[in-house]
Structure formats: C-alpha cells, structure tokens
Short mmCIF file of C-alpha atoms and ligand atoms in Angstrom, two decimals:
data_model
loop_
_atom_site.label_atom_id
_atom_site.label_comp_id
_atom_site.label_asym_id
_atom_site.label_seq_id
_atom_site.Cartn_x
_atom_site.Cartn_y
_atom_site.Cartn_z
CA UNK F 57 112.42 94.82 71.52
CA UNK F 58 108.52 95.33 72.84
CA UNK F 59 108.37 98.82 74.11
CA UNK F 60 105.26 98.60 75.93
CA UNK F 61 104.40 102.34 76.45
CA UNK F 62 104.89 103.32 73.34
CA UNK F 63 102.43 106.11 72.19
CA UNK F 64 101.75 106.77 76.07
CA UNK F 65 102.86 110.30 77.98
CA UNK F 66 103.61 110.67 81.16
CA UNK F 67 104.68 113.55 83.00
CA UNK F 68 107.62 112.82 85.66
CA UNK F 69 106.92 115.39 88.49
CA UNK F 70 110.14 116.07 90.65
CA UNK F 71 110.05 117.49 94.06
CA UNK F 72 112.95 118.02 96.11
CA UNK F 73 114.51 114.83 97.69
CA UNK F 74 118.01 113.57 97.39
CA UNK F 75 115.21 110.53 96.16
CA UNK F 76 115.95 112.90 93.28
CA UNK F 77 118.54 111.18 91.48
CA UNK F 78 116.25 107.87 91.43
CA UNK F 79 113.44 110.12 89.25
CA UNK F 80 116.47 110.36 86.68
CA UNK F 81 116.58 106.56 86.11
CA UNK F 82 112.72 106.18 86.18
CA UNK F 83 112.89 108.92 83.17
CA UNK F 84 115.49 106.48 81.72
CA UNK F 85 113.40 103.58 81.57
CA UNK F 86 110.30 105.51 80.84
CA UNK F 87 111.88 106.53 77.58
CA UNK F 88 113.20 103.04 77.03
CA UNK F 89 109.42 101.62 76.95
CA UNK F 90 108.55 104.14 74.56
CA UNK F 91 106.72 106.92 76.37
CA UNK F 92 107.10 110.23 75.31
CA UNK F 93 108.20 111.72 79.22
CA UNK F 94 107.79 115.20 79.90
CA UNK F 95 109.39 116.49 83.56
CA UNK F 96 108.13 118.75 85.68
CA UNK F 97 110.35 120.55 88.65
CA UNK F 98 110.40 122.33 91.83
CA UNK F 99 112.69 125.01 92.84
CA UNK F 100 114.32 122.52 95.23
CA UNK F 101 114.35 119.38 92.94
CA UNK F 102 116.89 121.97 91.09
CA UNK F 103 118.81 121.58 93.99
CA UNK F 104 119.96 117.71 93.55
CA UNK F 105 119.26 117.16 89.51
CA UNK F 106 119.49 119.74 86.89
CA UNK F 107 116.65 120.08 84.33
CA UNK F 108 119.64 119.97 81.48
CA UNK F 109 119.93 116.18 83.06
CA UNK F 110 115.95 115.14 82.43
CA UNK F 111 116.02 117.33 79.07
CA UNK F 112 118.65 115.18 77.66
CA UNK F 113 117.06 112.07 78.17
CA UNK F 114 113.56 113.00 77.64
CA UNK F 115 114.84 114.54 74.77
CA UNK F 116 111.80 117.98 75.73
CA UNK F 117 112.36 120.81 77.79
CA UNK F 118 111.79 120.37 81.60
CA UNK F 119 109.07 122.83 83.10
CA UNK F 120 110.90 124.47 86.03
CA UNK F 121 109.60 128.03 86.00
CA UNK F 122 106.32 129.07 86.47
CA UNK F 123 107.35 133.01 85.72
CA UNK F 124 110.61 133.90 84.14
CA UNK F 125 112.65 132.92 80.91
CA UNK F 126 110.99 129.61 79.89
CA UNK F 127 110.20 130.19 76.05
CA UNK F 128 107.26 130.13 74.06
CA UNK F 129 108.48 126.95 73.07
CA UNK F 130 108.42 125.06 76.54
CA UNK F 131 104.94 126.38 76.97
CA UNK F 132 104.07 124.23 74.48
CA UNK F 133 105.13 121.36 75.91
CA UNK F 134 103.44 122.46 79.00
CA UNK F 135 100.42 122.02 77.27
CA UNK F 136 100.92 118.50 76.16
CA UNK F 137 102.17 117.68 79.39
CA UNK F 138 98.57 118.63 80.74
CA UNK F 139 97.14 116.27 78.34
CA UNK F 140 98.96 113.49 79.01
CA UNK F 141 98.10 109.92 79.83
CA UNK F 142 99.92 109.73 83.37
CA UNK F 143 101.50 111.79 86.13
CA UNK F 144 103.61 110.01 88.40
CA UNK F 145 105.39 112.89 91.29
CA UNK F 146 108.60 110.70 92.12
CA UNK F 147 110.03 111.35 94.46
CA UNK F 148 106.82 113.24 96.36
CA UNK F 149 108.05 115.22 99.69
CA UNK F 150 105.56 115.62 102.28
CA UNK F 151 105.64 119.56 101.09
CA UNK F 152 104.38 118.69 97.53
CA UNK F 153 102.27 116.38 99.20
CA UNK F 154 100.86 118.54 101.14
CA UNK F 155 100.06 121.33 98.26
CA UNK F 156 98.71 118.16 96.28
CA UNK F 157 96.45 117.49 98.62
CA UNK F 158 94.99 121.09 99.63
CA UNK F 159 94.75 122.19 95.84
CA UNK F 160 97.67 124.78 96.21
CA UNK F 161 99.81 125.80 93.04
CA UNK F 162 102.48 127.66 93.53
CA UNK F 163 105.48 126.13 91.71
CA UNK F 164 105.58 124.24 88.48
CA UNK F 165 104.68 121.05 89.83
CA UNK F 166 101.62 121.80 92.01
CA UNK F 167 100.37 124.21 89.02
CA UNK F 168 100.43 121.40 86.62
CA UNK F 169 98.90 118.84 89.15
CA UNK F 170 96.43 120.97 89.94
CA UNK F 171 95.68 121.21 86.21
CA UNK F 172 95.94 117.75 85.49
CA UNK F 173 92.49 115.54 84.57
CA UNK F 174 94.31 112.21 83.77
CA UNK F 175 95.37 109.46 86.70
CA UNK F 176 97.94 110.20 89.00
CA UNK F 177 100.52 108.36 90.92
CA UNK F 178 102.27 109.59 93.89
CA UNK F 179 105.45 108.38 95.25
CA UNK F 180 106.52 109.51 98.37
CA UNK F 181 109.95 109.85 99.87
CA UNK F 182 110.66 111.08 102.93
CA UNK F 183 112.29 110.42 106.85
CA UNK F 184 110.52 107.94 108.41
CA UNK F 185 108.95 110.30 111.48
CA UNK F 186 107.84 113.10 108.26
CA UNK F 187 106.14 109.36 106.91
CA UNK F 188 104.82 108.96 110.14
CA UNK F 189 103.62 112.29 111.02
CA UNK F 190 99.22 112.60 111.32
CA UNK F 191 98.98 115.81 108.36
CA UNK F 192 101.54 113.44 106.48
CA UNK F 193 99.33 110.63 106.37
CA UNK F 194 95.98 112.87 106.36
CA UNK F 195 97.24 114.43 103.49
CA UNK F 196 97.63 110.58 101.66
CA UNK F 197 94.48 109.63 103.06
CA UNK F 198 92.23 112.85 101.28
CA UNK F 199 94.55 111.98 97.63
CA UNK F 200 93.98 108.61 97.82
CA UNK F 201 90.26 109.23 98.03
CA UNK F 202 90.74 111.56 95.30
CA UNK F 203 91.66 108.57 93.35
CA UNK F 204 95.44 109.21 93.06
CA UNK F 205 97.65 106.09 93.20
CA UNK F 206 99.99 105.92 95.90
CA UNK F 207 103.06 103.91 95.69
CA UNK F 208 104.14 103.14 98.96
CA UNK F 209 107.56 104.22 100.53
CA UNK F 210 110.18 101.55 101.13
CA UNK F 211 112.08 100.73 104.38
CA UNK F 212 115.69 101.08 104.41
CA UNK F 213 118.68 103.05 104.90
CA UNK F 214 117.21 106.67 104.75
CA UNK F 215 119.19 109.86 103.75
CA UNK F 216 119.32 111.37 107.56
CA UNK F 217 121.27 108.09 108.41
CA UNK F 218 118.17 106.10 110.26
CA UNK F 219 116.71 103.23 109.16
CA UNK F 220 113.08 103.07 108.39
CA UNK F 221 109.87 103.79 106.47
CA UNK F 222 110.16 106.47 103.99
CA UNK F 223 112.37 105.31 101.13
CA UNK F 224 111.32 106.00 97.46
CA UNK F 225 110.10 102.57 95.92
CA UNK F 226 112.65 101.51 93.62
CA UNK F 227 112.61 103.04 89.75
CA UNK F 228 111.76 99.16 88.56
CA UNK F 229 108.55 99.43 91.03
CA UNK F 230 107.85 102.83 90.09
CA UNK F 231 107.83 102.03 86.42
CA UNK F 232 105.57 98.76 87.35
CA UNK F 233 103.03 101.34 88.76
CA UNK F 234 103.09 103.31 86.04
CA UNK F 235 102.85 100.31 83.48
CA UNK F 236 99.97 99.08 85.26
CA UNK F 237 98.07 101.74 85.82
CA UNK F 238 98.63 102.92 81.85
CA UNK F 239 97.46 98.79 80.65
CA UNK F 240 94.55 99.08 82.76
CA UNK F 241 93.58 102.63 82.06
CA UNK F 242 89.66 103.18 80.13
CA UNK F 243 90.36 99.40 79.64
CA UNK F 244 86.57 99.10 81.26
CA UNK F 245 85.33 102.10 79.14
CA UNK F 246 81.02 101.34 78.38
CA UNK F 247 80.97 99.11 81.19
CA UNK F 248 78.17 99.40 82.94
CA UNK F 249 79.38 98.18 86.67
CA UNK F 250 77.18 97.64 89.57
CA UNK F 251 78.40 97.31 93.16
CA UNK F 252 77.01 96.76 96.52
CA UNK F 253 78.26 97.87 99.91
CA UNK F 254 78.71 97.85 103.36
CA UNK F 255 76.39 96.19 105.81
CA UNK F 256 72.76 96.57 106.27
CA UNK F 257 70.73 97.66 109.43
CA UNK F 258 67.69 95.91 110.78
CA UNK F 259 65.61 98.21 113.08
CA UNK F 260 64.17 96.44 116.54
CA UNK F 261 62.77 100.06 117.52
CA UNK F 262 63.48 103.53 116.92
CA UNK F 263 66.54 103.27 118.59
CA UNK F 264 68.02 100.12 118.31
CA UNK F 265 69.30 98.23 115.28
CA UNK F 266 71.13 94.73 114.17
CA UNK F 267 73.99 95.49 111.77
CA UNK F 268 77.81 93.63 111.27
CA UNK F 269 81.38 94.97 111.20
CA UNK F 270 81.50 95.53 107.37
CA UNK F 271 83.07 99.29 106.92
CA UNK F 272 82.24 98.79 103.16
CA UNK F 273 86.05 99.65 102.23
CA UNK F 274 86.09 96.54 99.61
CA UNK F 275 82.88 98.07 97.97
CA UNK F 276 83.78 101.03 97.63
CA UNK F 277 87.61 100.52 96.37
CA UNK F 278 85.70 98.19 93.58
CA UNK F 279 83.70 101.48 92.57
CA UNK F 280 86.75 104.00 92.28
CA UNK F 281 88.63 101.39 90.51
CA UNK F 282 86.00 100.56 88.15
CA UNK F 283 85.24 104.20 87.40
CA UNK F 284 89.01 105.25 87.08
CA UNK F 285 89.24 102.51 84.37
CA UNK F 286 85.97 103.89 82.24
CA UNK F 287 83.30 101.74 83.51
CA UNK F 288 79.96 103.89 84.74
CA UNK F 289 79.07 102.99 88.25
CA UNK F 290 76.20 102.32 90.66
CA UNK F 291 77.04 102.25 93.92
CA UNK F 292 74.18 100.64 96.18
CA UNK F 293 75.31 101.41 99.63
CA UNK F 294 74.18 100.19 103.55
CA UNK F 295 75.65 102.99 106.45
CA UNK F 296 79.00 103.42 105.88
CA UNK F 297 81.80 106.59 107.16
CA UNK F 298 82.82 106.15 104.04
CA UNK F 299 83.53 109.48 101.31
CA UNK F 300 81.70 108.95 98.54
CA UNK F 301 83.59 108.02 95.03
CA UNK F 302 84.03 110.24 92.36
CA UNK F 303 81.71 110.31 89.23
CA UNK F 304 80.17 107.03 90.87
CA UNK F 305 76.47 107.44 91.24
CA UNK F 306 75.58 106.36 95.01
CA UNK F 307 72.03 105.45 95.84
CA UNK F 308 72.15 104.54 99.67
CA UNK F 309 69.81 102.56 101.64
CA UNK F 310 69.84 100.56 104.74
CA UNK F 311 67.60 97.30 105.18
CA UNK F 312 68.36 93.75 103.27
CA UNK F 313 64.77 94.76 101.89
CA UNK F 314 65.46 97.93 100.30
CA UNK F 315 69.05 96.81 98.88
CA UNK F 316 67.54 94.24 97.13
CA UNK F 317 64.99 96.16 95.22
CA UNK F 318 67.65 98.42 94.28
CA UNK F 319 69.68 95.37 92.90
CA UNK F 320 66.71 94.24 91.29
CA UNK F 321 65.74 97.65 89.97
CA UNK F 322 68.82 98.26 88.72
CA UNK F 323 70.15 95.22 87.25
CA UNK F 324 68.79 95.30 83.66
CA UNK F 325 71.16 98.19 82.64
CA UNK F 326 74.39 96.84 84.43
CA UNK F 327 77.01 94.27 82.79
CA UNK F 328 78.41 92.88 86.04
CA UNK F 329 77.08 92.75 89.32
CA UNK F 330 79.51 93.23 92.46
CA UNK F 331 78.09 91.80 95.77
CA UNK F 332 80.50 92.90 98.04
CA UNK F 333 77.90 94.19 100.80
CA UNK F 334 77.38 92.02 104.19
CA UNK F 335 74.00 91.33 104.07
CA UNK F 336 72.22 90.57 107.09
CA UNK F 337 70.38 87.07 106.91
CA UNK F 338 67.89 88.16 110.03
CA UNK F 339 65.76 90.54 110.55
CA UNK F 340 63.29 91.02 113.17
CA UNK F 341 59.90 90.08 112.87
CA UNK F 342 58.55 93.20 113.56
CA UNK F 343 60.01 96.48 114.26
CA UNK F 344 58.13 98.53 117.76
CA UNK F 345 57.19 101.52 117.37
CA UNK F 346 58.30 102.49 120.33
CA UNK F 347 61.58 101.82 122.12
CA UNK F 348 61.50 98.74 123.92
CA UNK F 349 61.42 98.99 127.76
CA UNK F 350 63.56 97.27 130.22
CA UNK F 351 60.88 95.09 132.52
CA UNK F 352 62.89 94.26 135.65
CA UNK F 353 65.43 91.35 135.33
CA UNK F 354 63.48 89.49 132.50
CA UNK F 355 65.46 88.67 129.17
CA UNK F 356 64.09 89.96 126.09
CA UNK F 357 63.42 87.56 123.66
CA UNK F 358 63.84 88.58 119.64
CA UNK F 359 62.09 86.62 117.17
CA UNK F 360 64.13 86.79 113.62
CA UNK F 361 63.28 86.18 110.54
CA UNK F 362 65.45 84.87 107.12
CA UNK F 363 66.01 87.96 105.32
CA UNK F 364 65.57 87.95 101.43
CA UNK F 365 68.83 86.12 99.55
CA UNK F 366 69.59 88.71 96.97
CA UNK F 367 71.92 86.94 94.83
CA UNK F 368 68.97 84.02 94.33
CA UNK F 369 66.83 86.79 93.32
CA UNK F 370 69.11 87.95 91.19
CA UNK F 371 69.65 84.65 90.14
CA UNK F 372 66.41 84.15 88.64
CA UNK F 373 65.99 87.33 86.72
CA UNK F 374 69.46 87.46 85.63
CA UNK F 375 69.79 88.00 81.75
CA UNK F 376 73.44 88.03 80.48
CA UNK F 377 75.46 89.90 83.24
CA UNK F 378 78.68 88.64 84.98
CA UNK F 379 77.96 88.23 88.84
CA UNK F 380 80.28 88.56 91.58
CA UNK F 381 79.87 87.14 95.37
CA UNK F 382 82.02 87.46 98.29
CA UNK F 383 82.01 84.76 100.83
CA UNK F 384 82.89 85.39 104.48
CA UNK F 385 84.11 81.93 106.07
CA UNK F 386 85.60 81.16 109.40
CA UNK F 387 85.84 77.28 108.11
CA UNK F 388 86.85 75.46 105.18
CA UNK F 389 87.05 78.44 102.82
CA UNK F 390 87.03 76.96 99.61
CA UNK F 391 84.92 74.39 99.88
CA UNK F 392 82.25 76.41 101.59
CA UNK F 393 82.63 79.54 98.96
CA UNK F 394 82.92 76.85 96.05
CA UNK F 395 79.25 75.96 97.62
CA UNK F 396 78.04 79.54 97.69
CA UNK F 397 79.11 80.05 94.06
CA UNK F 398 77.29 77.14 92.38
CA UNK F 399 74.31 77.85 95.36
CA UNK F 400 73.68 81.54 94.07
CA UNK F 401 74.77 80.25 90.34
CA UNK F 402 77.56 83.12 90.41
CA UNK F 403 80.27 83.69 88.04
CA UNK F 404 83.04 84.30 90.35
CA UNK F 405 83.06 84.05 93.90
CA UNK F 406 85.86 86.62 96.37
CA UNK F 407 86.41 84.76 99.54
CA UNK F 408 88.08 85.45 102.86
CA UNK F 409 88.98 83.71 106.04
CA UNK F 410 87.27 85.77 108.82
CA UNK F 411 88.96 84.55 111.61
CA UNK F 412 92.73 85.24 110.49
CA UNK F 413 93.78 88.00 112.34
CA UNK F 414 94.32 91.89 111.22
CA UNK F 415 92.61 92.03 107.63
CA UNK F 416 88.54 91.56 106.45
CA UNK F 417 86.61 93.55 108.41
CA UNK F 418 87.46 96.97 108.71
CA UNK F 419 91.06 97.06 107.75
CA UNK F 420 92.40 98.47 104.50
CA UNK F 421 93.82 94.98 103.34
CA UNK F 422 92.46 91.34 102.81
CA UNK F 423 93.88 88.37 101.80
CA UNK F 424 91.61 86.94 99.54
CA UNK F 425 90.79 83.48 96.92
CA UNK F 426 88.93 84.10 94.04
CA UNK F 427 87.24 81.02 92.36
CA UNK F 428 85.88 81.37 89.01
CA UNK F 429 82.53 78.73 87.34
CA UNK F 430 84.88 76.00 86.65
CA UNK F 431 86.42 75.84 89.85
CA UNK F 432 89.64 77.48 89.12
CA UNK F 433 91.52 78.67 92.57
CA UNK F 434 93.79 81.60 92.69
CA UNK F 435 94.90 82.92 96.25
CA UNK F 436 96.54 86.05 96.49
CA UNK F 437 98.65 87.19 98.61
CA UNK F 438 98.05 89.72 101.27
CA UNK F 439 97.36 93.35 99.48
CA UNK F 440 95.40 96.55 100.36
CA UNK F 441 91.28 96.26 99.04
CA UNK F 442 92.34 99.03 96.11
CA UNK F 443 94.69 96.60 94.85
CA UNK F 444 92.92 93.55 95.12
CA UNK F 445 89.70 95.57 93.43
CA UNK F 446 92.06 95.85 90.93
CA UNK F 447 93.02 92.27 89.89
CA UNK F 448 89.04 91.52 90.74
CA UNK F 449 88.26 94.09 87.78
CA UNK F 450 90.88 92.08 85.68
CA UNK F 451 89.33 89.04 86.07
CA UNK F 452 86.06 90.08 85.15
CA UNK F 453 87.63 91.51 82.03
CA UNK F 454 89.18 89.02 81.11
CA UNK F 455 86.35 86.52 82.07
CA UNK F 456 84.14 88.90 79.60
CA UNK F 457 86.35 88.95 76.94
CA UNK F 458 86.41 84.71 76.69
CA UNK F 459 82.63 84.47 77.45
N1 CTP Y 618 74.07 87.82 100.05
C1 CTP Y 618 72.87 88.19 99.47
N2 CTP Y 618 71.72 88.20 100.22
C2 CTP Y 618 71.74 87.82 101.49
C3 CTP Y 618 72.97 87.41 102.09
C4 CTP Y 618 74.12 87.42 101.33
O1 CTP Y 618 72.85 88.51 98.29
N3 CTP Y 618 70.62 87.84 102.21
C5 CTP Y 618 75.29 87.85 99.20
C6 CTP Y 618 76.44 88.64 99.77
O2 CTP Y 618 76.42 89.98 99.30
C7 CTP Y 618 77.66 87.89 99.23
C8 CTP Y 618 77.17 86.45 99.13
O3 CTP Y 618 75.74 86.52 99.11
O4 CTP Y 618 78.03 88.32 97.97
C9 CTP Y 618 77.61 85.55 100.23
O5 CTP Y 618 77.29 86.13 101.47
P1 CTP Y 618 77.57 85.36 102.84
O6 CTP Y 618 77.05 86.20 103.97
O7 CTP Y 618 78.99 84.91 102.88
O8 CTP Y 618 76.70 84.07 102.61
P2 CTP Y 618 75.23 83.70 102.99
O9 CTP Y 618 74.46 83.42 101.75
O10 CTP Y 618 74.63 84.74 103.90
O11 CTP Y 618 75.45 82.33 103.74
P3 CTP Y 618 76.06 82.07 105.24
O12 CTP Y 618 75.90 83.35 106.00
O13 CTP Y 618 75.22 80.96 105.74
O14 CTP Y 618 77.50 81.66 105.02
#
C-alpha cells in the first residue's frame, strides 16, 4: 500500500465543536498515510472527544494542558509537535479563530499555534450566522493574509438544527488539504520567482490619472504561494489596497514606464517571470503640470500614446527563464490568448473571459484556461486566485522539470 505521508508530521489541533468527532477520523487516516500525528486540545474539545481517544490512534500523548500534570514526557512531544511539517486546527471554532488571528495563547492550542513556523491549515466549523458574522470573517481575512490555508466550511445540516454554511469539510477533504499542501511544500525551494501586479497609472495632471479595475489579487496570491513553497520573490507592484506578502520583497511603482525597467532590471536573476499586472497600453502624450481647467462647454481632447509592451522587451533580452502572460479577452478567448502567447513568444499564457459575470476583476475567484508553447488547453473550473496560483505554480514546475 503507498502511504503517501510517510515521514511527514502534522499536528491535529482540536477546538471545541461537536465537528469534534470528525477530527478523530481525520487522525485515522492521517496515521493510515503514514504521518506521524501529534494532537493538540482545548479545554472544550475535552468536552466531545477524550485525548485517551486521539492517543490511541496516534499512538503519542495528546497536549491538553498547558499547566498541570502533563509529564516530562509529553513535553517532549510538544516539542516535536512545534517542529512539525503541518498544522491543520479541525474543527476551528470562531473562538480559536479568533485567538489565531489576534496572536493570543492561552490554551494548548493557541500556545502551540502561536509557536508554530511551519504552514497552517484552518478548518472552520461553526453555525452558519457565527460563519457569517463581520469579526468571523475579519478574523479569516487577516489569517489568510498571514498565509494560513483555509479550508472552507460546508453547507448542510448544522448541529443547532438549521441548514446552512458552517459545516466542517469532510475528513476525505480535510486530508486532501493536508496532502496537498505537504506535496507542494519547499517543492519551489531556490526558485528565484518574479511577479508583476496590479494596474498601472498614467498621470494627465497632478490630479488626474488613467488606470483599470485590476485590484492585483491574482498577483499577489502568485507571490504568497510561491514564497510559501520556497521560491524567493520579487514582487513588482502598480497601486494596489493590497497587504503586502510575507518574506516577498515588494518594489512598487506606478507608470507602464517604470514597471518595465523594473522587469528589465530585474530579470537576469529570476527563473520565471509572472505577468499578471494590467498594463495600460496608453498613456498620455504629455502630462500638465498643472491641473487642467474646465473652459466653458468645450470637450477636452486627450492625445494617447502606445505605451511600452513589456513582455516584447522582455522578449528580446530573455536568457533561459520561463515566462508567464495573462490575457484579458471579452472575445474568442483561446484563439486570441493562443495569439498573445506566440506574439510575446511566452511559455504559458493564463487567460480569462472578462465579460462573464462575478469573477476577473476584483473578485477573489477566476475561472481561468491556461495554454502552454505547444498549444495544450486546460480550463479549470471556477476556484478562488490562491488556488488557481497554486496549480499555475505546478505547471511551471512541472514545465521546468521537462524543459
Ligand atoms: N503586457 C505587457 N505590456 C503591455 C501590455 C500588456 O507586458 N504594455 C502584458 C500583460 O502583463 C499580460 C500580457 O501582456 O501578461 C497580455 O496583456 P493584455 O492586456 O491582455 O494584452 P495586450 O498585449 O495589451 O493586447 P490587447 O490589449 O490588445 O488585448
């Protein structure tokens, strides 16, 4: 039998759901794909499992107590628990949530989150109006861009008897997170990643500027992905409201002008180059000095001029790296993106249907095709940008691996 995870550790961190009794089987199958599981408790988890129950299938003591009768023993376990491969907090309330996400430890499982370096998932399990409540999802929001995993809530039959969002995923899904995330961990270790961002912004005067709708989400997804995998990252950013990602070195900029001499300046030492960013194509011809006056009913008239194509640039002082387009189409979207890639002589090419309704621009998910130098087509299915950064940062591993 394969056991996948053998040699891997994960800590199971239990908070106090009746989801509870699902963290038992994930333990189960943890241990039946070879990882050595450790389990961390709260006082309330105690309430619907008993650590005996996780101890006698992890076959380790369970960490339930930060203060009391836990032995020397157990406090070595502790230990390797904090140097573990994985955390996954199964089921997650929106109490241990909350501590997770404010840096409080004051129970077993916050202390050792709070102590923990390696990736973490988060699996939260709740009623759906907790789910729904603004700290709740604040809470996911500030861990997410922290970099920990979340693996979404279910709908269904909930504890309280109502029906809705809030149900921990499944044990199979859980332990599909946690596989994943383990395969694809420091898998992009001495990568040297570069990524664009966002849009850029054209001055007309000093008030006034052309721009687009990109909120750089994709970009920046691509960067925290890359660097929670190993690679080291440049992130080359237009305005964004974005946070910043962690360990990822940001240089920011706004014209088409000064994002390309970045790119250019910066290409040498990468291995692949990410184009996410909207570029503008126009710029005006020149920008006033000062702002530009209304004079009575008259229309203004701009005058704009082709903006610098950065890709072709790069396309001519390219040595060995992989690089990446996106392609924003409202027509014929592989054809047109197929076009682009051969065009700007690009390795692999993300494209997206602007005109479907609710994803692209702005939104947290897209529904993407990625088409690779010999024309191969793979359309995925609707999924949030960190996901779909994810199978993007596959492709170009696997696409440097055959090379
Ligand atoms: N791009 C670029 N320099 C530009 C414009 C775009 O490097 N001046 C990059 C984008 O970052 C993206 C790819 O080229 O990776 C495709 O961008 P897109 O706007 O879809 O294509 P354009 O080349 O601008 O062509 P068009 O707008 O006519 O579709």
């Amino acid at each position: 039998m394969i056991r996948p995870l053998t040699g891997k550790k994960v800590v199971l961190g239990v908070s106090g759901g009746i989801a509870a009794y699902k963290a038992v089987e994930l333990s189960r199958l943890l241990v039946k794909e070879g990882a050595e599981v450790y389990v961390v408790m709260t006082e309330n988890a105690k309430q619907f499992v008993t650590p005996l129950t996780f101890e006698a299938l992890s076959g380790h003591p369970v960490y339930h107590e930060i203060f009391g009768s836990q032995s020397s023993a157990s406090m070595e376990h502790i230990r390797a628990a904090e140097n573990a491969d994985l955390m996954i907090v199964a089921p997650a309330t929106a109490n241990s949530i909350g501590k997770m996400a404010h840096g409080l430890a004051d129970d077993p499982l916050s202390t050792l989150f709070s102590a923990f370096a390696g990736p973490v998932l988060v699996a939260p399990a709740m009623n759906d109006k907790m789910w729904d409540n603004p700290a709740v999802q604040e809470n996911i929001r500030t861990l997410k861009k922290r970099g920990v995993g979340i693996v979404d809530p279910e709908a269904g039959e909930l504890a309280c008897g109502t029906v809705g969002l809030g149900r921990l995923a499944e044990p199979e899904r859980l332990l599909e997170a946690v596989r994943k995330c383990l395969l694809r961990q420091s898998d992009l270790a001495g990568l040297r990643v570069l990524v664009t961002a966002g849009p850029t912004r054209e001055p007309l005067d000093p008030v006034r500027f052309i721009t687009n709708r990109s909120s750089g989400k994709m970009g920046y997804a691509i960067a925290r992905q890359a660097r929670s995998r190993g690679a080291e990252v440049t992130l080359i950013s237009g305005p964004t409201h974005l946070e910043p990602p962690f360990g990822v070195s940001l240089l920011n900029c706004q014209r088409t002008g000064e994002m390309s001499q970045l790119v250019l300046d910066h290409l040498p030492q990468c291995d692949v180059l990410i184009m996410t960013a909207a570029v503008g194509d126009f710029a005006p011809e020149s920008v006033q000095k000062e702002k530009i006056k209304k004079t009575g009913e008259e229309p203004l008239v701009l005058n704009l001029q082709p903006t610098q194509d950065i890709l072709k640039a790069v396309a001519e002082k390219k040595s060995n790296q992989l690089i990446v387009g996106f392609a924003a189409e409202s027509a014929n979207l592989v054809q047109s993106a197929t076009e682009k890639l051969q065009r700007k002589q690009l390795d692999l090419i993300v494209a997206n249907d602007i005109s479907a309704p609710g994803i692209g621009f702005q939104s947290d998910n897209n529904q993407v095709i990625l088409i690779d130098r010999h024309a191969k087509v793979e359309s995925l299915p609707l999924l949030t940008k960190v996901e779909i950064a994810d199978i993007l940062l596959d492709r170009i591993h696997t696409q440097l691996n055959t090379r």
